[in-house]
PDB file of C-alpha atoms in Angstrom:
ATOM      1  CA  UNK A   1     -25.614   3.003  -0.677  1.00 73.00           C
ATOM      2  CA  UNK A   2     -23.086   5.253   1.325  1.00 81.00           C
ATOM      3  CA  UNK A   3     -20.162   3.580  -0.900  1.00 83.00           C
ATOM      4  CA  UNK A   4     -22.593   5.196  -3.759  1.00 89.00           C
ATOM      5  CA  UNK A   5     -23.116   8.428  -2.848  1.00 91.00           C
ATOM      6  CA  UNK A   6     -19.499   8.727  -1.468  1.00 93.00           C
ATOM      7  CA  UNK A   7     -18.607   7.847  -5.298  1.00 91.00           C
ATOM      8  CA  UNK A   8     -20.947  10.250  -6.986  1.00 91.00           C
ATOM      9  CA  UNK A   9     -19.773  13.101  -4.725  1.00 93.00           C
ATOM     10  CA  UNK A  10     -15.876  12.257  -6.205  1.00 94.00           C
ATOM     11  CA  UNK A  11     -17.556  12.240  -9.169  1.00 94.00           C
ATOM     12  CA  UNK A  12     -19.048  16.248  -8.516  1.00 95.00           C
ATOM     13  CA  UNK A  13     -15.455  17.160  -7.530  1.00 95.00           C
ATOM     14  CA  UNK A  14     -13.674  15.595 -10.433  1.00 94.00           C
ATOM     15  CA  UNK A  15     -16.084  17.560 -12.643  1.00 94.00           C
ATOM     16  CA  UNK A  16     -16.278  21.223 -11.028  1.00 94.00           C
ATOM     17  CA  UNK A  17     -12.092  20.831 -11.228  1.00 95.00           C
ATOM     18  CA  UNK A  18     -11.710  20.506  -7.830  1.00 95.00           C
ATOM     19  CA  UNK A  19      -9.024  17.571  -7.936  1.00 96.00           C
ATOM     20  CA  UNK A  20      -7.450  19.637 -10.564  1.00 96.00           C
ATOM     21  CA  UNK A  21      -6.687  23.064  -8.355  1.00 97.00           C
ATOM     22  CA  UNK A  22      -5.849  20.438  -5.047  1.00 96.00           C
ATOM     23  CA  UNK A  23      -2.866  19.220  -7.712  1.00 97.00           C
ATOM     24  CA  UNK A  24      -2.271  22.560  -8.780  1.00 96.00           C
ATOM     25  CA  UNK A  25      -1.165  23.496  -5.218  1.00 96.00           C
ATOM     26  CA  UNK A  26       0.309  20.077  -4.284  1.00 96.00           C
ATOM     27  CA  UNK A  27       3.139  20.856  -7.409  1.00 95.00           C
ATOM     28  CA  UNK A  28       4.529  24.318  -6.181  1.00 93.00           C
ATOM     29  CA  UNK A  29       5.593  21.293  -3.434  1.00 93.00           C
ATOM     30  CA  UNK A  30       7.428  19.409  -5.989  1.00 94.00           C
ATOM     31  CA  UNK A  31       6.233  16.626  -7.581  1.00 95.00           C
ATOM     32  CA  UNK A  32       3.194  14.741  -7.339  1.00 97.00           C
ATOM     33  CA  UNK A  33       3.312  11.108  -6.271  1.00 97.00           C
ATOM     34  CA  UNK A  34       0.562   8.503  -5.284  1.00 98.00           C
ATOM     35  CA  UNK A  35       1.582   5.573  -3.648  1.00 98.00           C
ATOM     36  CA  UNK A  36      -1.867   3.135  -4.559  1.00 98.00           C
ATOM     37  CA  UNK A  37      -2.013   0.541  -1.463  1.00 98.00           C
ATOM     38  CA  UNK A  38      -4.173  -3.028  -2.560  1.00 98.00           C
ATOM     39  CA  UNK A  39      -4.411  -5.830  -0.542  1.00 98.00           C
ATOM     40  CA  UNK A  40      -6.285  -9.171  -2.359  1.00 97.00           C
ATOM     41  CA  UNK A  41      -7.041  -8.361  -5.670  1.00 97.00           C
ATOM     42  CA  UNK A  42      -9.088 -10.896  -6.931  1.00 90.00           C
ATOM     43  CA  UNK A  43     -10.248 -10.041 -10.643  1.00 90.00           C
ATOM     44  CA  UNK A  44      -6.924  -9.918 -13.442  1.00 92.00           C
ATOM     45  CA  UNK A  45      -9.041  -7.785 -15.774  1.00 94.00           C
ATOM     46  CA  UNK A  46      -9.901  -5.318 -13.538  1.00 94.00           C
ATOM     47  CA  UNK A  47      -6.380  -5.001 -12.168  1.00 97.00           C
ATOM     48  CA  UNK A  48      -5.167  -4.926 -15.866  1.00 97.00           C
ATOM     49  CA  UNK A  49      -7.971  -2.285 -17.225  1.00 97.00           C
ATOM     50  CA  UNK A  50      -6.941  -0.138 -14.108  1.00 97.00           C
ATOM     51  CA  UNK A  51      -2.978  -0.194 -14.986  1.00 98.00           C
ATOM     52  CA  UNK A  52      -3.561   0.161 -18.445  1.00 97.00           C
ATOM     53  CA  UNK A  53      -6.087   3.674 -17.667  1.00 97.00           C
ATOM     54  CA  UNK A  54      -3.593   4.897 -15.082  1.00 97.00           C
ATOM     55  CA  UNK A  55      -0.824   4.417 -17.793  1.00 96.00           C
ATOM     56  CA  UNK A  56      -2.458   6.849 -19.761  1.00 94.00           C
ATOM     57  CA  UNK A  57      -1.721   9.581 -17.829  1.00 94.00           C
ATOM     58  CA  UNK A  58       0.235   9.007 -15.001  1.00 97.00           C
ATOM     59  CA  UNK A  59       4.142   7.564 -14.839  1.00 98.00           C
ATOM     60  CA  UNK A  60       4.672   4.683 -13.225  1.00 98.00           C
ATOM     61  CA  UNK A  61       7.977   4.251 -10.766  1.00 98.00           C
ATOM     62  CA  UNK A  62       9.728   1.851  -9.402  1.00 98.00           C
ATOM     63  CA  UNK A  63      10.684   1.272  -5.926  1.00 98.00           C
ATOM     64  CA  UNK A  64      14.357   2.559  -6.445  1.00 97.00           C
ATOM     65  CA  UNK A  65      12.996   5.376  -8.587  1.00 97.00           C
ATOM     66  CA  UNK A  66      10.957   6.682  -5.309  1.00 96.00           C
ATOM     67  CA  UNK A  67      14.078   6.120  -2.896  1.00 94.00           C
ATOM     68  CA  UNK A  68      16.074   8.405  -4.810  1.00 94.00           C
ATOM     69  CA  UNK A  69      13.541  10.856  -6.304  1.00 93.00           C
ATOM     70  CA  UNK A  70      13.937   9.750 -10.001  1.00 96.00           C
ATOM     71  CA  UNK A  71      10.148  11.748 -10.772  1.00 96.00           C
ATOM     72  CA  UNK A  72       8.645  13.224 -13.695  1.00 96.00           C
ATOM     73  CA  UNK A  73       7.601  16.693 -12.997  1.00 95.00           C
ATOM     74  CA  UNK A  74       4.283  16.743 -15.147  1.00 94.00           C
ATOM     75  CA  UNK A  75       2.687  13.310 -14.185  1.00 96.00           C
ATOM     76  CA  UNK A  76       1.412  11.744 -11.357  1.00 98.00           C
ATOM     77  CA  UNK A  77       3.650   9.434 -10.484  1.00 98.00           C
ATOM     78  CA  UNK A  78       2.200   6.351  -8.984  1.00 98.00           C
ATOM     79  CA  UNK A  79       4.285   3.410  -6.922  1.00 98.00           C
ATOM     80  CA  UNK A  80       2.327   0.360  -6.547  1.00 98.00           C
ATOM     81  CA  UNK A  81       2.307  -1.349  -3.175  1.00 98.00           C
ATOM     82  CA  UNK A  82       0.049  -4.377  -1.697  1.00 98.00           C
ATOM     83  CA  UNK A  83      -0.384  -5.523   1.959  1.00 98.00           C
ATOM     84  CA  UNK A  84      -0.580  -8.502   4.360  1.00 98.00           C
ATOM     85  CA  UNK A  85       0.141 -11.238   2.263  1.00 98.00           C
ATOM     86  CA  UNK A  86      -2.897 -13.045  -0.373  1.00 98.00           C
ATOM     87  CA  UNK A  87      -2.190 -15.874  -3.034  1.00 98.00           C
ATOM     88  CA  UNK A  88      -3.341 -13.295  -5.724  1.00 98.00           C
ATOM     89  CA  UNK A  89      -0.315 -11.699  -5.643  1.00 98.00           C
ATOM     90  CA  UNK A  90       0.771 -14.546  -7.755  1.00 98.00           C
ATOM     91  CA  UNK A  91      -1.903 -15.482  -9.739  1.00 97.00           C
ATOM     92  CA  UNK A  92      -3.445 -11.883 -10.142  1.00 97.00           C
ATOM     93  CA  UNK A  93      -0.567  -9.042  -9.899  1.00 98.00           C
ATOM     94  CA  UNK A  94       2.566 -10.524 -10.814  1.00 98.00           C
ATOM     95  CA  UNK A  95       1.619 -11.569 -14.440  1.00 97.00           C
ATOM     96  CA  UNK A  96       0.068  -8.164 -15.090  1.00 98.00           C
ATOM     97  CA  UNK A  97       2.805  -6.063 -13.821  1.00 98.00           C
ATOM     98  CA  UNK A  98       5.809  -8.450 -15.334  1.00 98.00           C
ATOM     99  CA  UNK A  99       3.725  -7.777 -18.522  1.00 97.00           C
ATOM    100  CA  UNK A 100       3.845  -3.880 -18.036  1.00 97.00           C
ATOM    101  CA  UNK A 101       7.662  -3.885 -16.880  1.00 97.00           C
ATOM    102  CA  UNK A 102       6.335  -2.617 -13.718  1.00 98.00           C
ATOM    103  CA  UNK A 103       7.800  -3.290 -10.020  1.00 98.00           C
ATOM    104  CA  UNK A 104       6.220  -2.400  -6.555  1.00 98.00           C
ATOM    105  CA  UNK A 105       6.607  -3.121  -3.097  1.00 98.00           C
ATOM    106  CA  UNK A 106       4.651  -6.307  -1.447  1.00 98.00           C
ATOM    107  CA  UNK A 107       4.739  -6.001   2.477  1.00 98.00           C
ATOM    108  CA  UNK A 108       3.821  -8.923   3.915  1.00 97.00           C
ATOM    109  CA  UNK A 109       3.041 -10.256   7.781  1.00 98.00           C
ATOM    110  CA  UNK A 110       6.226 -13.095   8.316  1.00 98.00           C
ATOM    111  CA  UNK A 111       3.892 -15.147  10.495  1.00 98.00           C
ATOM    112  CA  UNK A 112       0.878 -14.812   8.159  1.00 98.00           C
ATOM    113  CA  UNK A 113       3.105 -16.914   5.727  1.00 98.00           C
ATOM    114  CA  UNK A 114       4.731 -19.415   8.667  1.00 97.00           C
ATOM    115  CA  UNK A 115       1.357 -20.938   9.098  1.00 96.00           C
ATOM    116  CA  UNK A 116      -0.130 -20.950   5.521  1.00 95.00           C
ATOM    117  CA  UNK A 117      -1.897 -24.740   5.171  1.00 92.00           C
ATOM    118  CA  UNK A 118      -1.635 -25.145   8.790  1.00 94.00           C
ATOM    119  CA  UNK A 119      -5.092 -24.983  11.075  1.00 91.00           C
ATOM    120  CA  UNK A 120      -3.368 -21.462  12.203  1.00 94.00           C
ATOM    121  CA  UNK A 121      -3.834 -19.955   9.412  1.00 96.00           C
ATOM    122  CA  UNK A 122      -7.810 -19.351   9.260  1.00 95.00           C
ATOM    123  CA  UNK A 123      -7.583 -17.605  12.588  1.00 95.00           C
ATOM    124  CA  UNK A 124      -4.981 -15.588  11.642  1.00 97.00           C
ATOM    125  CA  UNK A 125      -7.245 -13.920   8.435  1.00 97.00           C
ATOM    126  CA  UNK A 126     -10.085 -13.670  10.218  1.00 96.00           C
ATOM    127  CA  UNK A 127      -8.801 -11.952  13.451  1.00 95.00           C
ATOM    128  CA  UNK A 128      -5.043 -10.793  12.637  1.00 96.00           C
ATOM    129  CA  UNK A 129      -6.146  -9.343   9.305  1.00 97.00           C
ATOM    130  CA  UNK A 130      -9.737  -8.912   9.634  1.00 96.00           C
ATOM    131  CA  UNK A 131     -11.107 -10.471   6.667  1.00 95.00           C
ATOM    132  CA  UNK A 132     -13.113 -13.354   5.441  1.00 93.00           C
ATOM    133  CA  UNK A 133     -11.649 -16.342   4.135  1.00 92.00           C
ATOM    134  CA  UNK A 134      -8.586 -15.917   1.512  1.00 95.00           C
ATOM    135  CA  UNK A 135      -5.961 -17.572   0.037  1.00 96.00           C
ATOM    136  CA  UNK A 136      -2.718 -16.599   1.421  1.00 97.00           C
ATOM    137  CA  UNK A 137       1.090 -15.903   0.261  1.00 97.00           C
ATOM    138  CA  UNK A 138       3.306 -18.586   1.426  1.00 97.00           C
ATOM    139  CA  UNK A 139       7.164 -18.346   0.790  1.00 98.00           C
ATOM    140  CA  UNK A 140       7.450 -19.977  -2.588  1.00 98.00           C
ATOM    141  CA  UNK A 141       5.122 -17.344  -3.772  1.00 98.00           C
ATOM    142  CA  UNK A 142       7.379 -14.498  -1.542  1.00 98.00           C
ATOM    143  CA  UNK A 143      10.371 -15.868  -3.345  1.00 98.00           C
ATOM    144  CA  UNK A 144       9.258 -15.427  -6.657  1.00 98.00           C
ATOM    145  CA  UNK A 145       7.670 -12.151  -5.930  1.00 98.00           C
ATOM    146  CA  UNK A 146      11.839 -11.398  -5.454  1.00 98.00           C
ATOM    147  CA  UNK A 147      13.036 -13.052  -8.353  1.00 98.00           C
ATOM    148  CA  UNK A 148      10.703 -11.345 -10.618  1.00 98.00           C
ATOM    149  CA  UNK A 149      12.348  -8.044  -9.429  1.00 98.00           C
ATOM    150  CA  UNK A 150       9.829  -6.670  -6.674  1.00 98.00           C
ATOM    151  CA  UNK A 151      10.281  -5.319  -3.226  1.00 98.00           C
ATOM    152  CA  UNK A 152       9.484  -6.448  -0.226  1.00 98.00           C
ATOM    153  CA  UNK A 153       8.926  -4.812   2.800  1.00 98.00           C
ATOM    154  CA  UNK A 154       7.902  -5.449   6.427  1.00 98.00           C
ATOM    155  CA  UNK A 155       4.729  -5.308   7.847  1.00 98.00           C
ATOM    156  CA  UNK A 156       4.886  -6.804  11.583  1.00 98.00           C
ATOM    157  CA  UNK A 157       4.567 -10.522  12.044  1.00 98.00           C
ATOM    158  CA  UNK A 158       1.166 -10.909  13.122  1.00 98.00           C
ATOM    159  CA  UNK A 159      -0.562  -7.727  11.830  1.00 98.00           C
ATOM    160  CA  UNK A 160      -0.937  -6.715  15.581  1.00 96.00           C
ATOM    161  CA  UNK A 161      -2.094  -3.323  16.538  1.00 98.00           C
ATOM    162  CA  UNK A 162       1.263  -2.122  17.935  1.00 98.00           C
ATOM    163  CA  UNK A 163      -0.460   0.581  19.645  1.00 98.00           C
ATOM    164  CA  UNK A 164      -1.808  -2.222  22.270  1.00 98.00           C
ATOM    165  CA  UNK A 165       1.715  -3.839  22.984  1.00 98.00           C
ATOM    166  CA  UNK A 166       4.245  -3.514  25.481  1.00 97.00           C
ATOM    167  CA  UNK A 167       7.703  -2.299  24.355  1.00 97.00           C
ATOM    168  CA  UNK A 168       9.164  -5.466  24.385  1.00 98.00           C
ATOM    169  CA  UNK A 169       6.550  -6.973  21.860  1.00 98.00           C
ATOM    170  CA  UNK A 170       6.498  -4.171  20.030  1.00 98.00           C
ATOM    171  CA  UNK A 171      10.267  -4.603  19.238  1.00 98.00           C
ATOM    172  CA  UNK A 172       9.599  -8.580  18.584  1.00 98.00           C
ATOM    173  CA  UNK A 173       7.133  -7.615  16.302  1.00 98.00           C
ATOM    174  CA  UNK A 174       8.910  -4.815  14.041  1.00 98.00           C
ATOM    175  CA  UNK A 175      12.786  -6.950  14.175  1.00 98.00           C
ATOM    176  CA  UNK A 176      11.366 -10.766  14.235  1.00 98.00           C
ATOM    177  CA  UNK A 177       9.524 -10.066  11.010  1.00 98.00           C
ATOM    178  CA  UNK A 178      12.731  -8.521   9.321  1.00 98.00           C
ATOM    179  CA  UNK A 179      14.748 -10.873  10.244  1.00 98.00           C
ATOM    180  CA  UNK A 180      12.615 -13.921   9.375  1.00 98.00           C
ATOM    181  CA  UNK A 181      12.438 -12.396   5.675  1.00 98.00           C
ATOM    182  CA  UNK A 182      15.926 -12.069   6.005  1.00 98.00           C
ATOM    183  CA  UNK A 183      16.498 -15.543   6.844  1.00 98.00           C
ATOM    184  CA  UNK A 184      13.901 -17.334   4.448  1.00 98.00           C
ATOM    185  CA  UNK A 185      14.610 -15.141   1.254  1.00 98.00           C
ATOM    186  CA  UNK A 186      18.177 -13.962   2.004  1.00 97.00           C
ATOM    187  CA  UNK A 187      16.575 -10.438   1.096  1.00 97.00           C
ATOM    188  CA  UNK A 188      16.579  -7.712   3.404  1.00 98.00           C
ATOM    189  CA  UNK A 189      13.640  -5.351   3.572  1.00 98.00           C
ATOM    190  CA  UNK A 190      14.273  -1.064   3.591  1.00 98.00           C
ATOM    191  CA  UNK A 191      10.631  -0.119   3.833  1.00 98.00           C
ATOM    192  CA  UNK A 192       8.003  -0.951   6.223  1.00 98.00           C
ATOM    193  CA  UNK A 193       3.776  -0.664   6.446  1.00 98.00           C
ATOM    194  CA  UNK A 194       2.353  -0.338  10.136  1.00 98.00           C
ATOM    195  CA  UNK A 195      -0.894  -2.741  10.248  1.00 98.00           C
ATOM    196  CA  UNK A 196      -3.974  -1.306   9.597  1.00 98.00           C
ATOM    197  CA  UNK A 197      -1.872   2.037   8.804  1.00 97.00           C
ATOM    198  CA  UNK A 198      -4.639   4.850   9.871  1.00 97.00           C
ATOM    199  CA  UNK A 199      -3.108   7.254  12.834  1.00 96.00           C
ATOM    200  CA  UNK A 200      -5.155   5.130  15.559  1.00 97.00           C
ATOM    201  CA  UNK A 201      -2.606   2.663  14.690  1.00 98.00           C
ATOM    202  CA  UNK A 202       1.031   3.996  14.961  1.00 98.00           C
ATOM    203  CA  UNK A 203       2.386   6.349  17.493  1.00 97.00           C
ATOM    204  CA  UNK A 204       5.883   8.376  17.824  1.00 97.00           C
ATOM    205  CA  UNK A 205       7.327   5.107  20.304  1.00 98.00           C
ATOM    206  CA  UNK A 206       6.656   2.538  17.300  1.00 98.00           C
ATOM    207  CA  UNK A 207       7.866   5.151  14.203  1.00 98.00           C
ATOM    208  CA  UNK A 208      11.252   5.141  16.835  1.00 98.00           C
ATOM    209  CA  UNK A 209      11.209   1.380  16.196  1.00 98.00           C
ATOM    210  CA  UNK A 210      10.491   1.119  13.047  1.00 98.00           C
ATOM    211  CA  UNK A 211      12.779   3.848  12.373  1.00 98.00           C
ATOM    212  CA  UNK A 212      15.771   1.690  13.699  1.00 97.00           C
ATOM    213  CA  UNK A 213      15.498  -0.454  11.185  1.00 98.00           C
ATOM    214  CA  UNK A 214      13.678   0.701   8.341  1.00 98.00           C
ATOM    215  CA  UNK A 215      14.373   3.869   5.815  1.00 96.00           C
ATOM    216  CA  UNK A 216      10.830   4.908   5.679  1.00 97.00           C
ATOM    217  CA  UNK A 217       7.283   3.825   6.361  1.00 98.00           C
ATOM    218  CA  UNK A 218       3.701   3.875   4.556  1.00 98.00           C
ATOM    219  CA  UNK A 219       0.755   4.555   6.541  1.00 98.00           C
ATOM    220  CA  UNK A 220      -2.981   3.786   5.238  1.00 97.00           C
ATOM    221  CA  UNK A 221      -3.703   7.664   5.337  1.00 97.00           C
ATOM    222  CA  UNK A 222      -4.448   9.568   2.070  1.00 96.00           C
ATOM    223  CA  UNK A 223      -2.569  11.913   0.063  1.00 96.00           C
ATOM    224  CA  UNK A 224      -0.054  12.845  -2.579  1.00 97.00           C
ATOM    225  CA  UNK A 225       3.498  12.065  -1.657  1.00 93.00           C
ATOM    226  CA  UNK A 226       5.582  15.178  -0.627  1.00 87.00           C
ATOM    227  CA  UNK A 227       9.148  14.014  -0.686  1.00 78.00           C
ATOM    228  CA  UNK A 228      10.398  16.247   2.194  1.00 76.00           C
ATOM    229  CA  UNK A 229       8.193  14.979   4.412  1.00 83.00           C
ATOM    230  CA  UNK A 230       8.203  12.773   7.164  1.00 89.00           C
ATOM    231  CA  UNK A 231       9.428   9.578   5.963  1.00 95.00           C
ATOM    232  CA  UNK A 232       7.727   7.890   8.401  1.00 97.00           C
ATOM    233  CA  UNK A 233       4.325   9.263   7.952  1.00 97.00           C
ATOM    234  CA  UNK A 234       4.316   8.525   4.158  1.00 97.00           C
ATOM    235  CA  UNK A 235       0.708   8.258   2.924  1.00 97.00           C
ATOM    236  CA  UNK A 236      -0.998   5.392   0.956  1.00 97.00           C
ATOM    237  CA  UNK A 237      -4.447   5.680  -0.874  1.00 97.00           C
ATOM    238  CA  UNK A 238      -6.099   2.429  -0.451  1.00 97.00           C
ATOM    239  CA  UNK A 239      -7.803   0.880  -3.751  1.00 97.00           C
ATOM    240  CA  UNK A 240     -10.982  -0.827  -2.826  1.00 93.00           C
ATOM    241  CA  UNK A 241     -11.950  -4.016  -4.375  1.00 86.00           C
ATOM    242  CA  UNK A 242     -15.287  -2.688  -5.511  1.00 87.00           C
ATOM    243  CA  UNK A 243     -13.674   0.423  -7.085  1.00 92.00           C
ATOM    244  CA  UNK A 244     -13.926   0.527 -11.451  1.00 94.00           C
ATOM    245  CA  UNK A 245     -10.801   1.351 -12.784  1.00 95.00           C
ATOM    246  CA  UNK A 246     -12.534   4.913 -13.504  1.00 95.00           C
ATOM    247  CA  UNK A 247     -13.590   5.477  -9.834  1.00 96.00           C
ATOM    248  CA  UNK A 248      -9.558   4.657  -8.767  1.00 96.00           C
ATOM    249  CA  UNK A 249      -8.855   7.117 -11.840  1.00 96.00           C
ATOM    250  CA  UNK A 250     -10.605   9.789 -10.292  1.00 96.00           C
ATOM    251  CA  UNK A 251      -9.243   9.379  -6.745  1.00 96.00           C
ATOM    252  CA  UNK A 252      -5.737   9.195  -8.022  1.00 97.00           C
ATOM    253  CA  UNK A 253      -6.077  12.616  -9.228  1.00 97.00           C
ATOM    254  CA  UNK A 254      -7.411  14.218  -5.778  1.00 97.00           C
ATOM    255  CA  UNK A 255     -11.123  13.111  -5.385  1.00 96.00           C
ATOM    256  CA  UNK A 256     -10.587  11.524  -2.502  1.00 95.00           C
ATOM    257  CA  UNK A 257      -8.491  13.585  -1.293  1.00 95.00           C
ATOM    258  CA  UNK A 258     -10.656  15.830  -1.237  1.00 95.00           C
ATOM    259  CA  UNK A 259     -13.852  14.231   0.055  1.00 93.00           C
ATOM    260  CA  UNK A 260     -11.392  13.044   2.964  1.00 91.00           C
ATOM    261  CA  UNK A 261     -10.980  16.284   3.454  1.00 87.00           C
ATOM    262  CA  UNK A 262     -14.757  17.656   3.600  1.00 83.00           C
ATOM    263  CA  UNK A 263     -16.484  14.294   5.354  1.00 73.00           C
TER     264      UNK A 263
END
């Protein structure tokens, strides 16, 4: 019921043009992006009904095309990115997206995919990640996530929230995980996604981490893109799983935003 009303009050804003003055204002600061953040994505259709809508309208980028500000000025432009680390990445995204000539950015937890098929591995989804059961990414899927062109970036090794640990675990965390995608797909990572990415869950001590040795990094906080920006604040709107590719529509142009905002 709350997911309901939350919905038909993004529904009120879409239609008394609210979304459409918040990206009037957002463009006198350049260009509007929207980086979309999923995580499992269980239903192919859905993901594929949503792309196809959002290609309507908006201009899809590429990871390099966001690094060096290759934007169209009278679009939305959207960069797909996904979290943690799920099997449907495979089965789900990847056809989809290789279909649509699209590329995104897949950060993944290093010791999620370690222990995929070992007993570890249930404990780690339902207390690292939070989640019920799922089938995970393990590094045959990682590797062809890289040989069909995508990005991948880090995202701690064990989906810790780095504002509990000590500085020397903080550090493990952050370089272990680069360096073990490093090491297993000879690939080295530029961007990185703090776990569980709202601002209870990074801090100025880890961005100096992070910022050591990464170029930029994605946070779980709402918004449109502004370029000049801290790059290591860079918001993400999450896509829920029980979203229609309508409802994602309308947040992608400012709905949420907005409700964000007003709640």
């Amino acid at each position: 019921m709350k997911h309901q009303i939350r919905n038909f009050l993004i529904l009120l804003i879409s239609v008394f043009g609210l979304a459409r003055v918040l990206r009037f204002v957002m463009r006198k600061k350049g260009p509007l992006v929207r980086v979309l953040c999923f995580h499992d994505v269980p239903d192919n259709d859905e993901f594929a009904n949503l792309i196809h809508k959002l290609a309507h309208t908006c201009h899809f980028i590429t990871p390099d095309d966001f690094t060096v500000g290759n934007l169209k000025e009278d679009r939305i432009n959207i960069l797909l990115t996904f979290d943690d680390g799920y099997q449907s990445w495979i089965d789900v995204c990847l056809p989809v997206m290789v279909a649509n000539d699209l590329k995104g950015i897949f950060f993944f937890n290093s010791g999620l995919l370690d222990v995929v098929g070992q007993a570890e591995q249930e404990s780690f989804v339902k207390e690292q990640l939070r989640v019920g059961e799922r089938n995970t990414l393990d590094w045959l899927g990682a590797k062809k996530l890289v040989d069909c062109g995508m990005s991948i970036g880090g995202h701690s090794v064990s989906h810790h929230d780095l504002t509990k640990l000590d500085s020397q675990n903080l550090n493990d965390e952050v370089v272990s995980d680069k360096n073990r995608i490093m090491e297993k797909l000879n690939y080295e990572p530029v961007w990185f996604a703090y776990p569980f990415g709202t601002k209870d869950y990074y801090n100025d001590e880890i961005k100096d981490v992070v910022s050591t040795h990464y170029k930029g990094a994605f946070t779980a906080e709402t918004g449109f893109l502004i370029v000049d920006k801290d790059r290591y604040e860079l918001p993400r709107m999450c896509v829920e799983d029980n979203l229609s590719p309508t409802e994602v529509y309308r947040w992608v142009k400012g709905g949420y935003d907005i409700f964000s905002f007003l709640k």
